[in-house]
mmCIF file of C-alpha atoms in Angstrom:
data_model
loop_
_atom_site.group_PDB
_atom_site.id
_atom_site.type_symbol
_atom_site.label_atom_id
_atom_site.label_comp_id
_atom_site.label_asym_id
_atom_site.label_seq_id
_atom_site.Cartn_x
_atom_site.Cartn_y
_atom_site.Cartn_z
ATOM 1 C CA MET A 1 61.308 227.724 141.099
ATOM 2 C CA ALA A 2 60.451 228.746 137.541
ATOM 3 C CA ARG A 3 60.784 232.441 136.824
ATOM 4 C CA ARG A 4 58.370 234.548 134.799
ATOM 5 C CA TRP A 5 59.944 236.194 131.740
ATOM 6 C CA LEU A 6 58.918 238.807 129.192
ATOM 7 C CA VAL A 7 61.263 238.791 126.201
ATOM 8 C CA THR A 8 61.070 241.130 123.206
ATOM 9 C CA GLY A 9 62.320 240.517 119.680
ATOM 10 C CA CYS A 10 61.950 236.730 119.663
ATOM 11 C CA SER A 11 61.195 235.941 116.019
ATOM 12 C CA THR A 12 64.818 235.132 115.089
ATOM 13 C CA GLY A 13 68.379 235.262 116.315
ATOM 14 C CA LEU A 14 69.264 235.866 119.948
ATOM 15 C CA GLY A 15 65.681 236.291 121.146
ATOM 16 C CA ARG A 16 64.498 233.093 119.536
ATOM 17 C CA ALA A 17 67.443 231.146 120.986
ATOM 18 C CA LEU A 18 66.728 232.536 124.444
ATOM 19 C CA VAL A 19 63.076 231.477 124.361
ATOM 20 C CA GLU A 20 64.127 228.005 123.220
ATOM 21 C CA ARG A 21 66.531 227.735 126.166
ATOM 22 C CA LEU A 22 64.019 229.029 128.697
ATOM 23 C CA ALA A 23 61.343 226.650 127.431
ATOM 24 C CA GLN A 24 63.746 223.715 127.761
ATOM 25 C CA ALA A 25 64.438 224.750 131.352
ATOM 26 C CA GLY A 26 60.741 224.894 132.229
ATOM 27 C CA GLU A 27 60.678 228.651 132.705
ATOM 28 C CA ARG A 28 57.470 230.578 132.076
ATOM 29 C CA VAL A 29 57.912 232.920 129.135
ATOM 30 C CA VAL A 30 55.935 235.569 127.337
ATOM 31 C CA ALA A 31 57.714 235.541 123.969
ATOM 32 C CA THR A 32 56.936 238.532 121.786
ATOM 33 C CA ALA A 33 57.476 239.591 118.202
ATOM 34 C CA ARG A 34 55.837 241.866 115.693
ATOM 35 C CA ARG A 35 54.830 238.669 113.885
ATOM 36 C CA PRO A 36 53.909 236.209 116.661
ATOM 37 C CA GLU A 37 53.224 233.462 114.130
ATOM 38 C CA THR A 38 57.019 233.023 113.984
ATOM 39 C CA LEU A 39 56.761 231.699 117.555
ATOM 40 C CA ALA A 40 53.752 229.444 117.028
ATOM 41 C CA ASP A 41 55.828 226.257 117.098
ATOM 42 C CA LEU A 42 57.307 227.134 120.485
ATOM 43 C CA ALA A 43 53.918 227.916 121.974
ATOM 44 C CA GLU A 44 52.500 224.689 120.593
ATOM 45 C CA ARG A 45 55.338 222.589 122.017
ATOM 46 C CA HIS A 46 55.168 224.319 125.405
ATOM 47 C CA PRO A 47 51.523 225.388 125.812
ATOM 48 C CA ASP A 48 51.698 225.686 129.605
ATOM 49 C CA THR A 49 54.858 227.741 129.821
ATOM 50 C CA VAL A 50 55.238 229.753 126.595
ATOM 51 C CA LEU A 51 52.797 232.469 125.571
ATOM 52 C CA ALA A 52 53.446 234.046 122.159
ATOM 53 C CA LEU A 53 52.160 237.606 121.810
ATOM 54 C CA PRO A 54 52.362 240.398 119.240
ATOM 55 C CA LEU A 55 54.486 243.309 120.377
ATOM 56 C CA ASP A 56 55.806 246.344 118.563
ATOM 57 C CA VAL A 57 58.069 248.158 121.018
ATOM 58 C CA CYS A 58 57.387 251.426 119.175
ATOM 59 C CA ASP A 59 53.655 251.180 119.927
ATOM 60 C CA PRO A 60 52.675 252.213 123.493
ATOM 61 C CA VAL A 61 49.342 250.366 123.292
ATOM 62 C CA SER A 62 51.038 247.175 122.148
ATOM 63 C CA CYS A 63 53.599 247.408 124.966
ATOM 64 C CA ALA A 64 50.964 247.969 127.642
ATOM 65 C CA ALA A 65 48.887 245.062 126.344
ATOM 66 C CA ALA A 66 51.856 242.677 126.422
ATOM 67 C CA VAL A 67 52.779 243.602 129.998
ATOM 68 C CA ALA A 68 49.156 243.240 131.114
ATOM 69 C CA ALA A 69 48.830 239.861 129.399
ATOM 70 C CA ALA A 70 52.044 238.619 131.016
ATOM 71 C CA ALA A 71 50.823 239.663 134.451
ATOM 72 C CA GLU A 72 47.448 238.048 133.867
ATOM 73 C CA ARG A 73 48.832 234.771 132.515
ATOM 74 C CA PHE A 74 51.655 234.224 135.002
ATOM 75 C CA GLY A 75 50.738 236.534 137.880
ATOM 76 C CA GLY A 76 53.685 238.858 137.376
ATOM 77 C CA ILE A 77 57.042 239.317 135.664
ATOM 78 C CA ASP A 78 60.386 238.444 137.226
ATOM 79 C CA VAL A 79 62.716 239.122 134.291
ATOM 80 C CA LEU A 80 62.258 241.632 131.477
ATOM 81 C CA VAL A 81 64.632 241.111 128.558
ATOM 82 C CA ASN A 82 64.706 244.131 126.264
ATOM 83 C CA ASN A 83 66.160 242.401 123.226
ATOM 84 C CA ALA A 84 64.213 243.863 120.276
ATOM 85 C CA GLY A 85 66.282 246.112 118.077
ATOM 86 C CA TYR A 86 67.860 246.583 114.670
ATOM 87 C CA GLY A 87 70.841 248.267 113.079
ATOM 88 C CA GLN A 88 70.694 251.442 111.022
ATOM 89 C CA CYS A 89 73.770 251.661 108.833
ATOM 90 C CA GLY A 90 75.303 254.892 107.638
ATOM 91 C CA ALA A 91 77.806 257.577 108.571
ATOM 92 C CA VAL A 92 76.581 260.614 110.504
ATOM 93 C CA GLU A 93 76.136 262.695 107.348
ATOM 94 C CA GLU A 94 74.189 259.926 105.618
ATOM 95 C CA VAL A 95 71.536 259.215 108.266
ATOM 96 C CA SER A 96 68.404 261.370 108.004
ATOM 97 C CA ASP A 97 66.304 262.703 110.876
ATOM 98 C CA GLY A 98 63.631 260.112 110.175
ATOM 99 C CA GLU A 99 66.107 257.223 110.109
ATOM 100 C CA LEU A 100 67.700 258.425 113.347
ATOM 101 C CA GLU A 101 64.328 258.802 115.052
ATOM 102 C CA ALA A 102 63.273 255.302 113.978
ATOM 103 C CA GLN A 103 66.540 253.854 115.313
ATOM 104 C CA PHE A 104 66.069 255.454 118.712
ATOM 105 C CA ALA A 105 62.355 254.631 118.795
ATOM 106 C CA THR A 106 63.152 250.928 118.616
ATOM 107 C CA ASN A 107 66.483 250.661 120.420
ATOM 108 C CA VAL A 108 65.967 253.221 123.206
ATOM 109 C CA TYR A 109 62.392 254.470 123.575
ATOM 110 C CA GLY A 110 60.930 250.953 123.389
ATOM 111 C CA PRO A 111 63.085 249.530 126.201
ATOM 112 C CA TRP A 112 62.469 252.674 128.282
ATOM 113 C CA ARG A 113 58.709 252.324 127.749
ATOM 114 C CA LEU A 114 58.650 248.651 128.743
ATOM 115 C CA ALA A 115 60.785 249.260 131.829
ATOM 116 C CA ARG A 116 58.408 252.034 132.876
ATOM 117 C CA LEU A 117 55.428 249.703 132.433
ATOM 118 C CA VAL A 118 56.991 246.822 134.368
ATOM 119 C CA LEU A 119 58.379 248.853 137.283
ATOM 120 C CA PRO A 120 54.996 249.217 139.069
ATOM 121 C CA LEU A 121 54.701 245.420 139.080
ATOM 122 C CA TRP A 122 58.193 245.117 140.533
ATOM 123 C CA ARG A 123 57.511 247.708 143.211
ATOM 124 C CA ALA A 124 54.407 245.756 144.208
ATOM 125 C CA GLN A 125 56.112 242.353 144.263
ATOM 126 C CA GLY A 126 59.352 243.585 145.834
ATOM 127 C CA GLY A 127 61.776 243.265 142.952
ATOM 128 C CA GLY A 128 62.618 242.099 139.465
ATOM 129 C CA HIS A 129 65.461 241.938 136.963
ATOM 130 C CA ALA A 130 65.767 244.208 133.928
ATOM 131 C CA VAL A 131 68.071 242.884 131.215
ATOM 132 C CA PHE A 132 69.013 245.309 128.450
ATOM 133 C CA VAL A 133 70.593 243.708 125.400
ATOM 134 C CA SER A 134 73.168 246.216 124.238
ATOM 135 C CA SER A 135 76.206 245.420 122.096
ATOM 136 C CA ILE A 136 79.925 245.932 122.033
ATOM 137 C CA ALA A 137 78.828 248.960 119.977
ATOM 138 C CA GLY A 138 77.573 250.401 123.281
ATOM 139 C CA ALA A 139 81.202 251.021 124.184
ATOM 140 C CA VAL A 140 83.114 250.639 120.909
ATOM 141 C CA PRO A 141 82.138 253.006 118.067
ATOM 142 C CA PHE A 142 82.153 251.476 114.589
ATOM 143 C CA PRO A 143 82.384 253.577 111.393
ATOM 144 C CA GLY A 144 79.249 253.317 109.299
ATOM 145 C CA LEU A 145 77.081 252.454 112.301
ATOM 146 C CA ALA A 146 76.753 255.897 113.865
ATOM 147 C CA ALA A 147 73.023 255.753 114.633
ATOM 148 C CA TYR A 148 73.153 252.207 116.005
ATOM 149 C CA THR A 149 76.215 253.001 118.117
ATOM 150 C CA ALA A 150 74.580 256.158 119.493
ATOM 151 C CA SER A 151 71.409 254.223 120.371
ATOM 152 C CA LYS A 152 73.379 251.582 122.286
ATOM 153 C CA PHE A 153 75.373 254.217 124.173
ATOM 154 C CA ALA A 154 72.019 255.771 125.123
ATOM 155 C CA LEU A 155 70.550 252.397 126.115
ATOM 156 C CA GLU A 156 73.447 251.791 128.486
ATOM 157 C CA GLY A 157 72.922 255.225 130.034
ATOM 158 C CA LEU A 158 69.267 254.349 130.585
ATOM 159 C CA ALA A 159 70.179 251.046 132.222
ATOM 160 C CA GLU A 160 72.812 252.572 134.516
ATOM 161 C CA SER A 161 70.375 255.261 135.644
ATOM 162 C CA LEU A 162 67.681 252.670 136.323
ATOM 163 C CA ALA A 163 70.128 250.590 138.358
ATOM 164 C CA GLN A 164 70.831 253.536 140.665
ATOM 165 C CA GLU A 165 67.209 254.612 140.933
ATOM 166 C CA SER A 166 65.635 251.243 141.680
ATOM 167 C CA ALA A 167 68.169 249.196 143.619
ATOM 168 C CA HIS A 168 66.434 250.053 146.910
ATOM 169 C CA LEU A 169 63.246 248.567 145.449
ATOM 170 C CA GLY A 170 64.896 245.200 144.884
ATOM 171 C CA VAL A 171 65.288 245.756 141.140
ATOM 172 C CA LYS A 172 68.405 244.344 139.498
ATOM 173 C CA VAL A 173 69.726 245.648 136.202
ATOM 174 C CA THR A 174 72.146 244.043 133.749
ATOM 175 C CA ILE A 175 73.482 245.336 130.447
ATOM 176 C CA VAL A 176 74.317 242.371 128.213
ATOM 177 C CA GLN A 177 77.011 243.221 125.655
ATOM 178 C CA PRO A 178 77.125 240.581 122.895
ATOM 179 C CA GLY A 179 79.990 240.389 120.474
ATOM 180 C CA GLY A 180 79.536 239.101 116.932
ATOM 181 C CA PHE A 181 76.850 236.424 116.635
ATOM 182 C CA SER A 182 75.746 234.301 113.721
ATOM 183 C CA THR A 183 72.241 235.792 113.364
ATOM 184 C CA PRO A 184 70.142 237.618 110.724
ATOM 185 C CA TYR A 185 71.018 240.970 112.372
ATOM 186 C CA GLY A 186 73.446 241.953 109.649
ATOM 187 C CA THR A 187 71.249 240.998 106.716
ATOM 188 C CA SER A 188 68.320 242.980 108.134
ATOM 189 C CA ALA A 189 70.348 246.099 108.946
ATOM 190 C CA ALA A 190 68.891 249.133 107.179
ATOM 191 C CA LEU A 191 70.887 251.150 104.670
ATOM 192 C CA PRO A 192 70.530 254.936 104.618
ATOM 193 C CA ARG A 193 68.433 256.279 101.755
ATOM 194 C CA GLN A 194 71.113 258.841 101.006
ATOM 195 C CA ARG A 195 74.620 257.496 100.423
ATOM 196 C CA VAL A 196 77.680 259.757 100.347
ATOM 197 C CA GLU A 197 80.518 258.274 98.326
ATOM 198 C CA ALA A 198 83.192 259.950 100.463
ATOM 199 C CA TYR A 199 82.414 257.569 103.346
ATOM 200 C CA GLU A 200 82.550 254.364 101.313
ATOM 201 C CA PRO A 201 86.159 253.536 102.342
ATOM 202 C CA VAL A 202 85.118 253.269 106.009
ATOM 203 C CA ALA A 203 81.386 252.482 105.882
ATOM 204 C CA GLY A 204 81.521 250.031 102.960
ATOM 205 C CA PRO A 205 83.635 247.335 104.645
ATOM 206 C CA MET A 206 81.492 247.566 107.779
ATOM 207 C CA ILE A 207 78.271 246.999 105.834
ATOM 208 C CA ALA A 208 79.838 244.106 103.910
ATOM 209 C CA GLY A 209 80.907 242.521 107.174
ATOM 210 C CA LEU A 210 77.412 242.820 108.617
ATOM 211 C CA ARG A 211 75.895 241.153 105.571
ATOM 212 C CA GLY A 212 78.108 238.135 106.127
ATOM 213 C CA MET A 213 77.183 237.461 109.750
ATOM 214 C CA GLN A 214 74.336 234.974 109.337
ATOM 215 C CA GLY A 215 75.599 231.414 109.178
ATOM 216 C CA ASN A 216 79.201 232.467 109.768
ATOM 217 C CA PRO A 217 80.844 229.622 111.765
ATOM 218 C CA ALA A 218 83.580 231.986 112.960
ATOM 219 C CA LEU A 219 81.036 233.971 114.990
ATOM 220 C CA ASN A 220 79.377 233.095 118.277
ATOM 221 C CA PRO A 221 76.322 230.796 118.128
ATOM 222 C CA PRO A 222 73.026 232.246 119.470
ATOM 223 C CA GLU A 223 72.854 229.383 121.976
ATOM 224 C CA LEU A 224 75.829 230.913 123.805
ATOM 225 C CA PHE A 225 73.852 234.101 124.384
ATOM 226 C CA ALA A 226 70.800 232.136 125.523
ATOM 227 C CA GLU A 227 72.776 230.123 128.059
ATOM 228 C CA ALA A 228 74.506 233.236 129.407
ATOM 229 C CA VAL A 229 71.251 235.129 129.974
ATOM 230 C CA HIS A 230 69.569 232.117 131.565
ATOM 231 C CA ARG A 231 72.455 231.712 134.002
ATOM 232 C CA LEU A 232 72.529 235.450 134.629
ATOM 233 C CA ALA A 233 68.944 235.410 135.895
ATOM 234 C CA GLY A 234 69.858 232.776 138.475
ATOM 235 C CA LEU A 235 72.555 234.884 140.148
ATOM 236 C CA ALA A 236 71.766 236.368 143.538
ATOM 237 C CA GLU A 237 73.897 239.418 142.680
ATOM 238 C CA PRO A 238 74.021 239.780 138.887
ATOM 239 C CA PRO A 239 76.618 242.150 137.408
ATOM 240 C CA LEU A 240 75.701 245.503 135.903
ATOM 241 C CA ARG A 241 77.495 244.501 132.680
ATOM 242 C CA LEU A 242 77.946 241.099 131.085
ATOM 243 C CA PRO A 243 80.051 240.705 127.915
ATOM 244 C CA VAL A 244 79.028 237.604 125.951
ATOM 245 C CA GLY A 245 81.542 236.019 123.602
ATOM 246 C CA GLU A 246 85.336 236.035 123.618
ATOM 247 C CA ASP A 247 85.399 238.766 121.002
ATOM 248 C CA ALA A 248 83.183 240.946 123.214
ATOM 249 C CA ALA A 249 85.632 240.734 126.092
ATOM 250 C CA GLN A 250 88.533 241.547 123.760
ATOM 251 C CA PHE A 251 86.861 244.574 122.147
ATOM 252 C CA LEU A 252 85.629 245.955 125.461
ATOM 253 C CA THR A 253 89.018 245.489 127.121
ATOM 254 C CA MET A 254 90.714 247.410 124.310
ATOM 255 C CA ALA A 255 88.123 250.189 124.487
ATOM 256 C CA LEU A 256 88.442 250.511 128.261
ATOM 257 C CA SER A 257 92.230 250.533 128.087
ATOM 258 C CA ALA A 258 92.213 253.218 125.388
ATOM 259 C CA ARG A 259 89.809 255.412 127.355
ATOM 260 C CA THR A 260 91.800 254.960 130.545
ATOM 261 C CA LYS A 261 95.044 255.932 128.840
ATOM 262 C CA GLU A 262 93.452 258.961 127.202
ATOM 263 C CA PHE A 263 91.972 260.056 130.523
ATOM 264 C CA GLU A 264 95.295 259.660 132.294
ATOM 265 C CA ASP A 265 97.132 261.585 129.562
ATOM 266 C CA VAL A 266 94.626 264.434 129.558
ATOM 267 C CA THR A 267 94.459 264.596 133.314
ATOM 268 C CA ALA A 268 98.234 264.637 133.626
ATOM 269 C CA ALA A 269 98.476 267.427 131.059
ATOM 270 C CA ARG A 270 95.889 269.533 132.864
ATOM 271 C CA LEU A 271 97.608 269.048 136.231
ATOM 272 C CA HIS A 272 100.929 270.062 134.662
ATOM 273 C CA VAL A 273 99.430 273.243 133.195
ATOM 274 C CA SER A 274 97.675 274.009 136.483
ATOM 275 C CA ALA A 275 100.882 273.517 138.487
ATOM 276 C CA ALA A 276 102.881 275.680 136.097
ATOM 277 C CA ALA A 277 100.298 278.447 136.332
#
């Protein structure tokens, strides 16, 4: 049975690849973007199953309209994929209040808003699946990406809280953690208006690496992400977290191991001090 999807951030990259995959599989999709004309070809090729709509996740009216249109067109929503987002480059000292607020407005407040709008539908229909597209940066901090990293850590906290709050309602939650993908993400990442030369040795190489992501054959293809999310939605018991890409698994394993060792070391030290006292 075809599922009913609402996907954000579909104009390029991972979101676009996902809509392509879902359309091929005969799924019913509300594909959204700030510029829906970028999705016109998909809607034209799949007029019965793909609805392209404008959606700015920072605009409450736009979000409510998209959810209402999805419910009207397909009778409900089974899977919400919060994919829209962007990267704000810069070290902590470089990122202004306005740049930080804009980063969180898109990467955290938007997904929170859409989840809040969709939850009443899921309570009425007895369940649904919320997919939050995070990043390895949601567990692995990268120098020069402080705001983006902080927003992804926050997004994962939102998703984990939602999973605990809504499981009894039949709502499933998955945090997708992509590694490096060959998409326009890096070229569209925003630079801070104020640059501090002292951070160039650590932030500079990171920004240069981001700029070289699109078209890089060494990185994961967007189709890998699309296939993973499509399969994820078909699982009776989807995982809370899903790394996508070999590099994602490697980075996350190293981060988990480092945190575990640090925790064990600190805990052991505290127990030793406590015992001595």
